[in-house]
JSON list of C-alpha atoms in Angstrom, two decimals:
[
{"chain": "A", "resi": 69, "resn": "UNK", "atom": "CA", "xyz": [-72.56, -31.39, -101.45]},
{"chain": "A", "resi": 70, "resn": "UNK", "atom": "CA", "xyz": [-72.18, -27.64, -101.92]},
{"chain": "A", "resi": 71, "resn": "UNK", "atom": "CA", "xyz": [-75.06, -25.86, -103.59]},
{"chain": "A", "resi": 72, "resn": "UNK", "atom": "CA", "xyz": [-75.09, -23.24, -106.31]},
{"chain": "A", "resi": 73, "resn": "UNK", "atom": "CA", "xyz": [-73.11, -20.17, -105.23]},
{"chain": "A", "resi": 74, "resn": "UNK", "atom": "CA", "xyz": [-73.85, -16.65, -106.38]},
{"chain": "A", "resi": 75, "resn": "UNK", "atom": "CA", "xyz": [-72.28, -13.27, -105.71]},
{"chain": "A", "resi": 76, "resn": "UNK", "atom": "CA", "xyz": [-72.87, -10.55, -104.88]},
{"chain": "A", "resi": 77, "resn": "UNK", "atom": "CA", "xyz": [-76.08, -11.10, -102.93]},
{"chain": "A", "resi": 78, "resn": "UNK", "atom": "CA", "xyz": [-77.19, -7.49, -103.28]},
{"chain": "A", "resi": 79, "resn": "UNK", "atom": "CA", "xyz": [-76.25, -4.69, -105.65]},
{"chain": "A", "resi": 80, "resn": "UNK", "atom": "CA", "xyz": [-77.48, -1.12, -105.99]},
{"chain": "A", "resi": 81, "resn": "UNK", "atom": "CA", "xyz": [-76.47, 0.88, -109.06]},
{"chain": "A", "resi": 82, "resn": "UNK", "atom": "CA", "xyz": [-77.67, 3.91, -110.98]},
{"chain": "A", "resi": 83, "resn": "UNK", "atom": "CA", "xyz": [-79.23, 3.61, -114.40]},
{"chain": "A", "resi": 84, "resn": "UNK", "atom": "CA", "xyz": [-76.77, 3.48, -117.28]},
{"chain": "A", "resi": 85, "resn": "UNK", "atom": "CA", "xyz": [-74.11, 1.90, -115.06]},
{"chain": "A", "resi": 86, "resn": "UNK", "atom": "CA", "xyz": [-72.76, -1.60, -115.63]},
{"chain": "A", "resi": 87, "resn": "UNK", "atom": "CA", "xyz": [-73.03, -4.59, -113.32]},
{"chain": "A", "resi": 88, "resn": "UNK", "atom": "CA", "xyz": [-71.86, -8.20, -113.33]},
{"chain": "A", "resi": 89, "resn": "UNK", "atom": "CA", "xyz": [-73.07, -11.25, -111.45]},
{"chain": "A", "resi": 90, "resn": "UNK", "atom": "CA", "xyz": [-71.15, -14.45, -110.82]},
{"chain": "A", "resi": 91, "resn": "UNK", "atom": "CA", "xyz": [-72.38, -18.03, -110.48]},
{"chain": "A", "resi": 92, "resn": "UNK", "atom": "CA", "xyz": [-70.60, -21.23, -109.48]},
{"chain": "A", "resi": 93, "resn": "UNK", "atom": "CA", "xyz": [-72.80, -24.28, -110.18]},
{"chain": "A", "resi": 94, "resn": "UNK", "atom": "CA", "xyz": [-72.90, -27.57, -108.32]},
{"chain": "A", "resi": 95, "resn": "UNK", "atom": "CA", "xyz": [-69.79, -29.59, -109.13]},
{"chain": "A", "resi": 96, "resn": "UNK", "atom": "CA", "xyz": [-70.31, -31.82, -112.14]},
{"chain": "A", "resi": 97, "resn": "UNK", "atom": "CA", "xyz": [-73.44, -30.08, -113.38]},
{"chain": "A", "resi": 98, "resn": "UNK", "atom": "CA", "xyz": [-73.15, -29.56, -117.11]},
{"chain": "A", "resi": 99, "resn": "UNK", "atom": "CA", "xyz": [-76.19, -27.35, -117.57]},
{"chain": "A", "resi": 100, "resn": "UNK", "atom": "CA", "xyz": [-76.38, -23.81, -116.18]},
{"chain": "A", "resi": 101, "resn": "UNK", "atom": "CA", "xyz": [-79.28, -21.38, -116.32]},
{"chain": "A", "resi": 102, "resn": "UNK", "atom": "CA", "xyz": [-79.73, -17.68, -115.59]},
{"chain": "A", "resi": 103, "resn": "UNK", "atom": "CA", "xyz": [-83.21, -16.49, -114.62]},
{"chain": "A", "resi": 104, "resn": "UNK", "atom": "CA", "xyz": [-84.64, -13.04, -113.96]},
{"chain": "A", "resi": 105, "resn": "UNK", "atom": "CA", "xyz": [-87.34, -12.77, -111.32]},
{"chain": "A", "resi": 106, "resn": "UNK", "atom": "CA", "xyz": [-89.17, -9.46, -111.16]},
{"chain": "A", "resi": 107, "resn": "UNK", "atom": "CA", "xyz": [-91.12, -8.74, -107.97]},
{"chain": "A", "resi": 108, "resn": "UNK", "atom": "CA", "xyz": [-94.45, -10.55, -108.00]},
{"chain": "A", "resi": 109, "resn": "UNK", "atom": "CA", "xyz": [-93.54, -12.75, -110.96]},
{"chain": "A", "resi": 110, "resn": "UNK", "atom": "CA", "xyz": [-92.11, -16.21, -111.41]},
{"chain": "A", "resi": 111, "resn": "UNK", "atom": "CA", "xyz": [-88.54, -16.69, -112.63]},
{"chain": "A", "resi": 112, "resn": "UNK", "atom": "CA", "xyz": [-88.07, -16.14, -116.37]},
{"chain": "A", "resi": 113, "resn": "UNK", "atom": "CA", "xyz": [-85.27, -17.94, -118.22]},
{"chain": "A", "resi": 114, "resn": "UNK", "atom": "CA", "xyz": [-82.69, -15.60, -119.74]},
{"chain": "A", "resi": 115, "resn": "UNK", "atom": "CA", "xyz": [-80.06, -18.04, -121.00]},
{"chain": "A", "resi": 116, "resn": "UNK", "atom": "CA", "xyz": [-79.17, -21.72, -120.80]},
{"chain": "A", "resi": 117, "resn": "UNK", "atom": "CA", "xyz": [-75.67, -23.19, -121.19]},
{"chain": "A", "resi": 118, "resn": "UNK", "atom": "CA", "xyz": [-74.71, -26.79, -121.84]},
{"chain": "A", "resi": 119, "resn": "UNK", "atom": "CA", "xyz": [-71.06, -26.98, -120.76]},
{"chain": "A", "resi": 120, "resn": "UNK", "atom": "CA", "xyz": [-69.64, -23.78, -122.32]},
{"chain": "A", "resi": 121, "resn": "UNK", "atom": "CA", "xyz": [-72.07, -23.59, -125.23]},
{"chain": "A", "resi": 122, "resn": "UNK", "atom": "CA", "xyz": [-75.31, -21.62, -125.37]},
{"chain": "A", "resi": 123, "resn": "UNK", "atom": "CA", "xyz": [-78.44, -23.79, -125.75]},
{"chain": "A", "resi": 124, "resn": "UNK", "atom": "CA", "xyz": [-81.03, -21.01, -125.65]},
{"chain": "A", "resi": 125, "resn": "UNK", "atom": "CA", "xyz": [-80.72, -17.25, -125.27]},
{"chain": "A", "resi": 126, "resn": "UNK", "atom": "CA", "xyz": [-83.95, -16.30, -127.01]},
{"chain": "A", "resi": 127, "resn": "UNK", "atom": "CA", "xyz": [-85.21, -14.25, -124.04]},
{"chain": "A", "resi": 128, "resn": "UNK", "atom": "CA", "xyz": [-81.93, -12.48, -123.31]},
{"chain": "A", "resi": 129, "resn": "UNK", "atom": "CA", "xyz": [-82.04, -8.73, -124.19]},
{"chain": "A", "resi": 130, "resn": "UNK", "atom": "CA", "xyz": [-78.84, -8.92, -126.17]},
{"chain": "A", "resi": 131, "resn": "UNK", "atom": "CA", "xyz": [-78.49, -5.19, -126.64]},
{"chain": "A", "resi": 132, "resn": "UNK", "atom": "CA", "xyz": [-77.62, -4.83, -122.96]},
{"chain": "A", "resi": 133, "resn": "UNK", "atom": "CA", "xyz": [-77.26, -8.30, -121.43]},
{"chain": "A", "resi": 134, "resn": "UNK", "atom": "CA", "xyz": [-74.40, -10.71, -122.03]},
{"chain": "A", "resi": 135, "resn": "UNK", "atom": "CA", "xyz": [-73.37, -13.97, -120.41]},
{"chain": "A", "resi": 136, "resn": "UNK", "atom": "CA", "xyz": [-70.49, -16.36, -120.68]},
{"chain": "A", "resi": 137, "resn": "UNK", "atom": "CA", "xyz": [-69.45, -19.67, -119.23]},
{"chain": "A", "resi": 138, "resn": "UNK", "atom": "CA", "xyz": [-65.77, -20.04, -119.89]},
{"chain": "A", "resi": 139, "resn": "UNK", "atom": "CA", "xyz": [-64.35, -23.54, -119.32]},
{"chain": "A", "resi": 140, "resn": "UNK", "atom": "CA", "xyz": [-67.86, -24.86, -118.74]},
{"chain": "A", "resi": 141, "resn": "UNK", "atom": "CA", "xyz": [-67.93, -24.20, -114.99]},
{"chain": "A", "resi": 142, "resn": "UNK", "atom": "CA", "xyz": [-68.41, -20.68, -113.58]},
{"chain": "A", "resi": 143, "resn": "UNK", "atom": "CA", "xyz": [-70.60, -18.18, -115.36]},
{"chain": "A", "resi": 144, "resn": "UNK", "atom": "CA", "xyz": [-70.99, -14.41, -115.38]},
{"chain": "A", "resi": 145, "resn": "UNK", "atom": "CA", "xyz": [-74.00, -12.36, -116.41]},
{"chain": "A", "resi": 146, "resn": "UNK", "atom": "CA", "xyz": [-73.45, -8.71, -117.31]},
{"chain": "A", "resi": 147, "resn": "UNK", "atom": "CA", "xyz": [-75.80, -5.80, -117.83]},
{"chain": "A", "resi": 148, "resn": "UNK", "atom": "CA", "xyz": [-74.48, -2.74, -119.68]},
{"chain": "A", "resi": 149, "resn": "UNK", "atom": "CA", "xyz": [-76.04, -0.21, -119.46]},
{"chain": "A", "resi": 150, "resn": "UNK", "atom": "CA", "xyz": [-78.64, -0.95, -116.78]},
{"chain": "A", "resi": 151, "resn": "UNK", "atom": "CA", "xyz": [-82.20, 0.36, -116.95]},
{"chain": "A", "resi": 152, "resn": "UNK", "atom": "CA", "xyz": [-84.71, 0.89, -114.15]},
{"chain": "A", "resi": 153, "resn": "UNK", "atom": "CA", "xyz": [-86.73, -2.11, -115.34]},
{"chain": "A", "resi": 154, "resn": "UNK", "atom": "CA", "xyz": [-83.73, -4.39, -114.77]},
{"chain": "A", "resi": 155, "resn": "UNK", "atom": "CA", "xyz": [-84.39, -4.23, -111.02]},
{"chain": "A", "resi": 156, "resn": "UNK", "atom": "CA", "xyz": [-85.01, -7.85, -110.12]},
{"chain": "A", "resi": 157, "resn": "UNK", "atom": "CA", "xyz": [-83.52, -10.94, -108.52]},
{"chain": "A", "resi": 158, "resn": "UNK", "atom": "CA", "xyz": [-81.13, -12.77, -110.83]},
{"chain": "A", "resi": 159, "resn": "UNK", "atom": "CA", "xyz": [-81.12, -16.49, -110.14]},
{"chain": "A", "resi": 160, "resn": "UNK", "atom": "CA", "xyz": [-78.59, -19.02, -111.30]},
{"chain": "A", "resi": 161, "resn": "UNK", "atom": "CA", "xyz": [-79.51, -22.70, -111.47]},
{"chain": "A", "resi": 162, "resn": "UNK", "atom": "CA", "xyz": [-77.68, -25.84, -112.52]},
{"chain": "A", "resi": 163, "resn": "UNK", "atom": "CA", "xyz": [-78.56, -29.40, -113.39]},
{"chain": "A", "resi": 164, "resn": "UNK", "atom": "CA", "xyz": [-76.68, -32.56, -114.32]},
{"chain": "A", "resi": 165, "resn": "UNK", "atom": "CA", "xyz": [-78.20, -32.52, -117.76]},
{"chain": "A", "resi": 166, "resn": "UNK", "atom": "CA", "xyz": [-80.83, -30.73, -119.76]},
{"chain": "A", "resi": 167, "resn": "UNK", "atom": "CA", "xyz": [-83.62, -33.06, -118.61]},
{"chain": "A", "resi": 168, "resn": "UNK", "atom": "CA", "xyz": [-82.62, -33.16, -114.95]},
{"chain": "A", "resi": 169, "resn": "UNK", "atom": "CA", "xyz": [-83.93, -31.29, -111.90]},
{"chain": "A", "resi": 170, "resn": "UNK", "atom": "CA", "xyz": [-82.65, -27.73, -111.60]},
{"chain": "A", "resi": 171, "resn": "UNK", "atom": "CA", "xyz": [-81.08, -26.53, -108.36]},
{"chain": "A", "resi": 172, "resn": "UNK", "atom": "CA", "xyz": [-81.13, -22.81, -107.66]},
{"chain": "A", "resi": 173, "resn": "UNK", "atom": "CA", "xyz": [-78.68, -20.49, -105.98]},
{"chain": "A", "resi": 174, "resn": "UNK", "atom": "CA", "xyz": [-79.80, -17.79, -103.50]},
{"chain": "A", "resi": 175, "resn": "UNK", "atom": "CA", "xyz": [-79.93, -15.11, -106.18]},
{"chain": "A", "resi": 176, "resn": "UNK", "atom": "CA", "xyz": [-78.54, -11.59, -106.57]},
{"chain": "A", "resi": 177, "resn": "UNK", "atom": "CA", "xyz": [-80.99, -8.80, -105.80]},
{"chain": "A", "resi": 178, "resn": "UNK", "atom": "CA", "xyz": [-80.36, -5.84, -108.13]},
{"chain": "A", "resi": 179, "resn": "UNK", "atom": "CA", "xyz": [-81.81, -2.39, -107.58]},
{"chain": "A", "resi": 180, "resn": "UNK", "atom": "CA", "xyz": [-81.36, 0.16, -110.35]},
{"chain": "A", "resi": 181, "resn": "UNK", "atom": "CA", "xyz": [-81.98, 3.78, -109.27]},
{"chain": "B", "resi": 29, "resn": "UNK", "atom": "CA", "xyz": [-99.52, -14.62, -122.56]},
{"chain": "B", "resi": 30, "resn": "UNK", "atom": "CA", "xyz": [-99.11, -16.56, -119.34]},
{"chain": "B", "resi": 31, "resn": "UNK", "atom": "CA", "xyz": [-98.72, -20.25, -120.08]},
{"chain": "B", "resi": 32, "resn": "UNK", "atom": "CA", "xyz": [-98.65, -21.27, -116.41]},
{"chain": "B", "resi": 33, "resn": "UNK", "atom": "CA", "xyz": [-101.16, -19.63, -114.10]},
{"chain": "B", "resi": 34, "resn": "UNK", "atom": "CA", "xyz": [-101.43, -19.63, -110.35]},
{"chain": "B", "resi": 35, "resn": "UNK", "atom": "CA", "xyz": [-104.58, -17.64, -109.76]},
{"chain": "B", "resi": 36, "resn": "UNK", "atom": "CA", "xyz": [-104.36, -17.45, -105.97]},
{"chain": "B", "resi": 37, "resn": "UNK", "atom": "CA", "xyz": [-101.62, -15.03, -104.87]},
{"chain": "B", "resi": 38, "resn": "UNK", "atom": "CA", "xyz": [-101.99, -16.13, -101.26]},
{"chain": "B", "resi": 39, "resn": "UNK", "atom": "CA", "xyz": [-103.49, -18.84, -99.06]},
{"chain": "B", "resi": 40, "resn": "UNK", "atom": "CA", "xyz": [-103.85, -19.13, -95.28]},
{"chain": "B", "resi": 41, "resn": "UNK", "atom": "CA", "xyz": [-104.33, -22.48, -93.57]},
{"chain": "B", "resi": 42, "resn": "UNK", "atom": "CA", "xyz": [-104.45, -23.63, -89.98]},
{"chain": "B", "resi": 43, "resn": "UNK", "atom": "CA", "xyz": [-101.65, -25.88, -88.77]},
{"chain": "B", "resi": 44, "resn": "UNK", "atom": "CA", "xyz": [-102.59, -29.55, -89.14]},
{"chain": "B", "resi": 45, "resn": "UNK", "atom": "CA", "xyz": [-105.12, -28.92, -91.91]},
{"chain": "B", "resi": 46, "resn": "UNK", "atom": "CA", "xyz": [-104.71, -29.58, -95.63]},
{"chain": "B", "resi": 47, "resn": "UNK", "atom": "CA", "xyz": [-103.21, -26.95, -97.94]},
{"chain": "B", "resi": 48, "resn": "UNK", "atom": "CA", "xyz": [-104.25, -27.12, -101.59]},
{"chain": "B", "resi": 49, "resn": "UNK", "atom": "CA", "xyz": [-102.36, -25.02, -104.13]},
{"chain": "B", "resi": 50, "resn": "UNK", "atom": "CA", "xyz": [-103.65, -24.89, -107.67]},
{"chain": "B", "resi": 51, "resn": "UNK", "atom": "CA", "xyz": [-102.02, -24.36, -111.05]},
{"chain": "B", "resi": 52, "resn": "UNK", "atom": "CA", "xyz": [-103.41, -24.20, -114.59]},
{"chain": "B", "resi": 53, "resn": "UNK", "atom": "CA", "xyz": [-101.51, -24.35, -117.87]},
{"chain": "B", "resi": 54, "resn": "UNK", "atom": "CA", "xyz": [-102.40, -23.57, -121.45]},
{"chain": "B", "resi": 55, "resn": "UNK", "atom": "CA", "xyz": [-99.60, -25.15, -123.51]},
{"chain": "B", "resi": 56, "resn": "UNK", "atom": "CA", "xyz": [-100.56, -28.70, -124.48]},
{"chain": "B", "resi": 57, "resn": "UNK", "atom": "CA", "xyz": [-96.88, -29.44, -125.23]},
{"chain": "B", "resi": 58, "resn": "UNK", "atom": "CA", "xyz": [-96.04, -29.34, -121.53]},
{"chain": "B", "resi": 59, "resn": "UNK", "atom": "CA", "xyz": [-95.46, -32.87, -120.27]},
{"chain": "B", "resi": 60, "resn": "UNK", "atom": "CA", "xyz": [-93.52, -32.44, -117.04]},
{"chain": "B", "resi": 61, "resn": "UNK", "atom": "CA", "xyz": [-94.59, -30.40, -114.06]},
{"chain": "B", "resi": 62, "resn": "UNK", "atom": "CA", "xyz": [-92.80, -29.35, -110.92]},
{"chain": "B", "resi": 63, "resn": "UNK", "atom": "CA", "xyz": [-93.43, -27.50, -107.69]},
{"chain": "B", "resi": 64, "resn": "UNK", "atom": "CA", "xyz": [-90.75, -25.32, -106.15]},
{"chain": "B", "resi": 65, "resn": "UNK", "atom": "CA", "xyz": [-90.82, -23.79, -102.68]},
{"chain": "B", "resi": 66, "resn": "UNK", "atom": "CA", "xyz": [-89.16, -20.46, -101.94]},
{"chain": "B", "resi": 67, "resn": "UNK", "atom": "CA", "xyz": [-88.31, -18.85, -98.62]},
{"chain": "B", "resi": 68, "resn": "UNK", "atom": "CA", "xyz": [-87.44, -15.13, -98.46]},
{"chain": "B", "resi": 69, "resn": "UNK", "atom": "CA", "xyz": [-83.88, -14.29, -99.56]},
{"chain": "B", "resi": 70, "resn": "UNK", "atom": "CA", "xyz": [-83.32, -17.84, -100.82]},
{"chain": "B", "resi": 71, "resn": "UNK", "atom": "CA", "xyz": [-83.53, -19.45, -104.21]},
{"chain": "B", "resi": 72, "resn": "UNK", "atom": "CA", "xyz": [-86.39, -21.79, -105.13]},
{"chain": "B", "resi": 73, "resn": "UNK", "atom": "CA", "xyz": [-86.03, -25.35, -103.83]},
{"chain": "B", "resi": 74, "resn": "UNK", "atom": "CA", "xyz": [-87.34, -28.33, -105.78]},
{"chain": "B", "resi": 75, "resn": "UNK", "atom": "CA", "xyz": [-90.23, -29.99, -103.96]},
{"chain": "B", "resi": 76, "resn": "UNK", "atom": "CA", "xyz": [-91.99, -32.57, -106.12]},
{"chain": "B", "resi": 77, "resn": "UNK", "atom": "CA", "xyz": [-92.64, -33.32, -109.78]},
{"chain": "B", "resi": 78, "resn": "UNK", "atom": "CA", "xyz": [-94.99, -35.31, -111.98]},
{"chain": "B", "resi": 79, "resn": "UNK", "atom": "CA", "xyz": [-94.80, -36.60, -115.51]},
{"chain": "B", "resi": 80, "resn": "UNK", "atom": "CA", "xyz": [-97.81, -36.42, -117.81]},
{"chain": "B", "resi": 81, "resn": "UNK", "atom": "CA", "xyz": [-97.97, -40.23, -117.90]},
{"chain": "B", "resi": 82, "resn": "UNK", "atom": "CA", "xyz": [-99.09, -40.16, -114.26]},
{"chain": "B", "resi": 83, "resn": "UNK", "atom": "CA", "xyz": [-102.01, -38.51, -112.52]},
{"chain": "B", "resi": 84, "resn": "UNK", "atom": "CA", "xyz": [-100.61, -38.59, -108.99]},
{"chain": "B", "resi": 85, "resn": "UNK", "atom": "CA", "xyz": [-97.23, -38.49, -107.29]},
{"chain": "B", "resi": 86, "resn": "UNK", "atom": "CA", "xyz": [-96.70, -38.63, -103.56]},
{"chain": "B", "resi": 87, "resn": "UNK", "atom": "CA", "xyz": [-93.71, -37.79, -101.37]},
{"chain": "B", "resi": 88, "resn": "UNK", "atom": "CA", "xyz": [-94.35, -37.80, -97.65]},
{"chain": "B", "resi": 89, "resn": "UNK", "atom": "CA", "xyz": [-96.75, -35.00, -96.79]},
{"chain": "B", "resi": 90, "resn": "UNK", "atom": "CA", "xyz": [-96.74, -33.68, -100.36]},
{"chain": "B", "resi": 91, "resn": "UNK", "atom": "CA", "xyz": [-98.92, -35.01, -103.17]},
{"chain": "B", "resi": 92, "resn": "UNK", "atom": "CA", "xyz": [-99.27, -33.58, -106.66]},
{"chain": "B", "resi": 93, "resn": "UNK", "atom": "CA", "xyz": [-102.32, -34.37, -108.79]},
{"chain": "B", "resi": 94, "resn": "UNK", "atom": "CA", "xyz": [-102.44, -33.86, -112.55]},
{"chain": "B", "resi": 95, "resn": "UNK", "atom": "CA", "xyz": [-105.63, -33.56, -114.61]},
{"chain": "B", "resi": 96, "resn": "UNK", "atom": "CA", "xyz": [-104.42, -33.42, -118.22]},
{"chain": "B", "resi": 97, "resn": "UNK", "atom": "CA", "xyz": [-107.85, -32.99, -119.77]},
{"chain": "B", "resi": 98, "resn": "UNK", "atom": "CA", "xyz": [-108.42, -29.91, -117.62]},
{"chain": "B", "resi": 99, "resn": "UNK", "atom": "CA", "xyz": [-104.78, -28.77, -117.90]},
{"chain": "B", "resi": 100, "resn": "UNK", "atom": "CA", "xyz": [-104.77, -28.44, -114.15]},
{"chain": "B", "resi": 101, "resn": "UNK", "atom": "CA", "xyz": [-102.51, -29.59, -111.36]},
{"chain": "B", "resi": 102, "resn": "UNK", "atom": "CA", "xyz": [-102.63, -29.20, -107.63]},
{"chain": "B", "resi": 103, "resn": "UNK", "atom": "CA", "xyz": [-100.27, -29.63, -104.69]},
{"chain": "B", "resi": 104, "resn": "UNK", "atom": "CA", "xyz": [-101.69, -31.03, -101.46]},
{"chain": "B", "resi": 105, "resn": "UNK", "atom": "CA", "xyz": [-99.81, -30.67, -98.20]},
{"chain": "B", "resi": 106, "resn": "UNK", "atom": "CA", "xyz": [-101.14, -32.82, -95.35]},
{"chain": "B", "resi": 107, "resn": "UNK", "atom": "CA", "xyz": [-100.81, -32.00, -92.53]},
{"chain": "B", "resi": 108, "resn": "UNK", "atom": "CA", "xyz": [-99.67, -28.42, -92.97]},
{"chain": "B", "resi": 109, "resn": "UNK", "atom": "CA", "xyz": [-96.91, -27.19, -90.69]},
{"chain": "B", "resi": 110, "resn": "UNK", "atom": "CA", "xyz": [-95.71, -23.65, -89.88]},
{"chain": "B", "resi": 111, "resn": "UNK", "atom": "CA", "xyz": [-92.41, -24.42, -91.63]},
{"chain": "B", "resi": 112, "resn": "UNK", "atom": "CA", "xyz": [-94.37, -24.88, -94.85]},
{"chain": "B", "resi": 113, "resn": "UNK", "atom": "CA", "xyz": [-95.03, -21.13, -94.94]},
{"chain": "B", "resi": 114, "resn": "UNK", "atom": "CA", "xyz": [-93.34, -20.00, -98.15]},
{"chain": "B", "resi": 115, "resn": "UNK", "atom": "CA", "xyz": [-94.06, -19.04, -101.75]},
{"chain": "B", "resi": 116, "resn": "UNK", "atom": "CA", "xyz": [-94.86, -22.04, -103.94]},
{"chain": "B", "resi": 117, "resn": "UNK", "atom": "CA", "xyz": [-94.15, -21.90, -107.67]},
{"chain": "B", "resi": 118, "resn": "UNK", "atom": "CA", "xyz": [-95.66, -24.21, -110.22]},
{"chain": "B", "resi": 119, "resn": "UNK", "atom": "CA", "xyz": [-93.43, -24.85, -113.25]},
{"chain": "B", "resi": 120, "resn": "UNK", "atom": "CA", "xyz": [-93.87, -26.76, -116.49]},
{"chain": "B", "resi": 121, "resn": "UNK", "atom": "CA", "xyz": [-91.68, -27.99, -119.30]},
{"chain": "B", "resi": 122, "resn": "UNK", "atom": "CA", "xyz": [-91.96, -29.77, -122.61]},
{"chain": "B", "resi": 123, "resn": "UNK", "atom": "CA", "xyz": [-89.18, -32.33, -122.30]},
{"chain": "B", "resi": 124, "resn": "UNK", "atom": "CA", "xyz": [-90.14, -33.79, -125.62]},
{"chain": "B", "resi": 125, "resn": "UNK", "atom": "CA", "xyz": [-88.54, -30.76, -127.22]},
{"chain": "B", "resi": 126, "resn": "UNK", "atom": "CA", "xyz": [-85.17, -31.99, -125.97]},
{"chain": "B", "resi": 127, "resn": "UNK", "atom": "CA", "xyz": [-84.59, -29.35, -123.34]},
{"chain": "B", "resi": 128, "resn": "UNK", "atom": "CA", "xyz": [-85.72, -28.80, -119.82]},
{"chain": "B", "resi": 129, "resn": "UNK", "atom": "CA", "xyz": [-86.70, -25.16, -120.01]},
{"chain": "B", "resi": 130, "resn": "UNK", "atom": "CA", "xyz": [-89.04, -24.29, -117.21]},
{"chain": "B", "resi": 131, "resn": "UNK", "atom": "CA", "xyz": [-91.96, -21.92, -117.46]},
{"chain": "B", "resi": 132, "resn": "UNK", "atom": "CA", "xyz": [-93.00, -20.68, -114.03]},
{"chain": "B", "resi": 133, "resn": "UNK", "atom": "CA", "xyz": [-96.25, -19.36, -112.62]},
{"chain": "B", "resi": 134, "resn": "UNK", "atom": "CA", "xyz": [-96.32, -16.22, -110.48]},
{"chain": "B", "resi": 135, "resn": "UNK", "atom": "CA", "xyz": [-96.41, -18.15, -107.23]},
{"chain": "B", "resi": 136, "resn": "UNK", "atom": "CA", "xyz": [-98.79, -18.60, -104.29]},
{"chain": "B", "resi": 137, "resn": "UNK", "atom": "CA", "xyz": [-97.77, -17.42, -100.83]},
{"chain": "B", "resi": 138, "resn": "UNK", "atom": "CA", "xyz": [-98.81, -20.02, -98.26]},
{"chain": "B", "resi": 139, "resn": "UNK", "atom": "CA", "xyz": [-99.16, -19.00, -94.64]},
{"chain": "B", "resi": 140, "resn": "UNK", "atom": "CA", "xyz": [-99.66, -21.79, -92.10]},
{"chain": "B", "resi": 141, "resn": "UNK", "atom": "CA", "xyz": [-101.08, -20.40, -88.90]},
{"chain": "B", "resi": 142, "resn": "UNK", "atom": "CA", "xyz": [-100.04, -22.15, -85.66]}
]
C-alpha cells in the first residue's frame, strides 16, 4: 500500500513570496491533516479535512495560509506572503476516519530567507 | 501552555539495555495516547498507543504504561537496538470530543550505542 505522498520535499523562498505544497493521502483515507513542525518542536495541527470539508482550522493563520481539498482526495496548502517564521517542515497525514491512526508523509522542508 | 511535555530532549542507552522515555500531560480530557517515532528526513511513524481504560499496552519490544492519576505515560523499549535511534514523540487526543486531533510533545532523541 502506497503511503502519503508530498511534494516538493524542499523549498527555499524569500520572505513575501508565495509557496504551495501538495499532498496525496493513502487511498481511501477520508481524513487529511496538515501539520507545521518548527525545529525543536512537535508537529502542530494547522487544518483537518473530512473528505472535502474542513473539520478544524482554528490554528491556521488565515491571513496568509490557505488550504483546499478538492474532490476529497489531494490537498494543497498555500502560504502567501511567507514570513521568516514560516520556516518549518510541513507534514501531511491521513487516516481512514477521524478516530483512526494517522499516517504521515515525509514532509516538505520550507526555508524562508 | 504545553499540554504534552517531554522533559528529556535526549537519551543515550547501551544496546541491549532498556530505554525508558517519559511523557507528562496536563489536559484531563485526553483519553488516548500515542507514541510516534521519527527518523531524519522522514515523517513520524506510528509506534504504539494506549487508551485511558488501560494502564499497559505491549507490542513486541515496546510497552507503554499509563498512570492516569499522575497524568504520566512512559514508553519502554527492551532490548534497545541501534535501529531504535530516532526522535520519539508522545501525542495525546481527546477522542470523546468526536475528533482525533493530536497534541504532540517536543520529542526525545534516543541514541542507542552499539
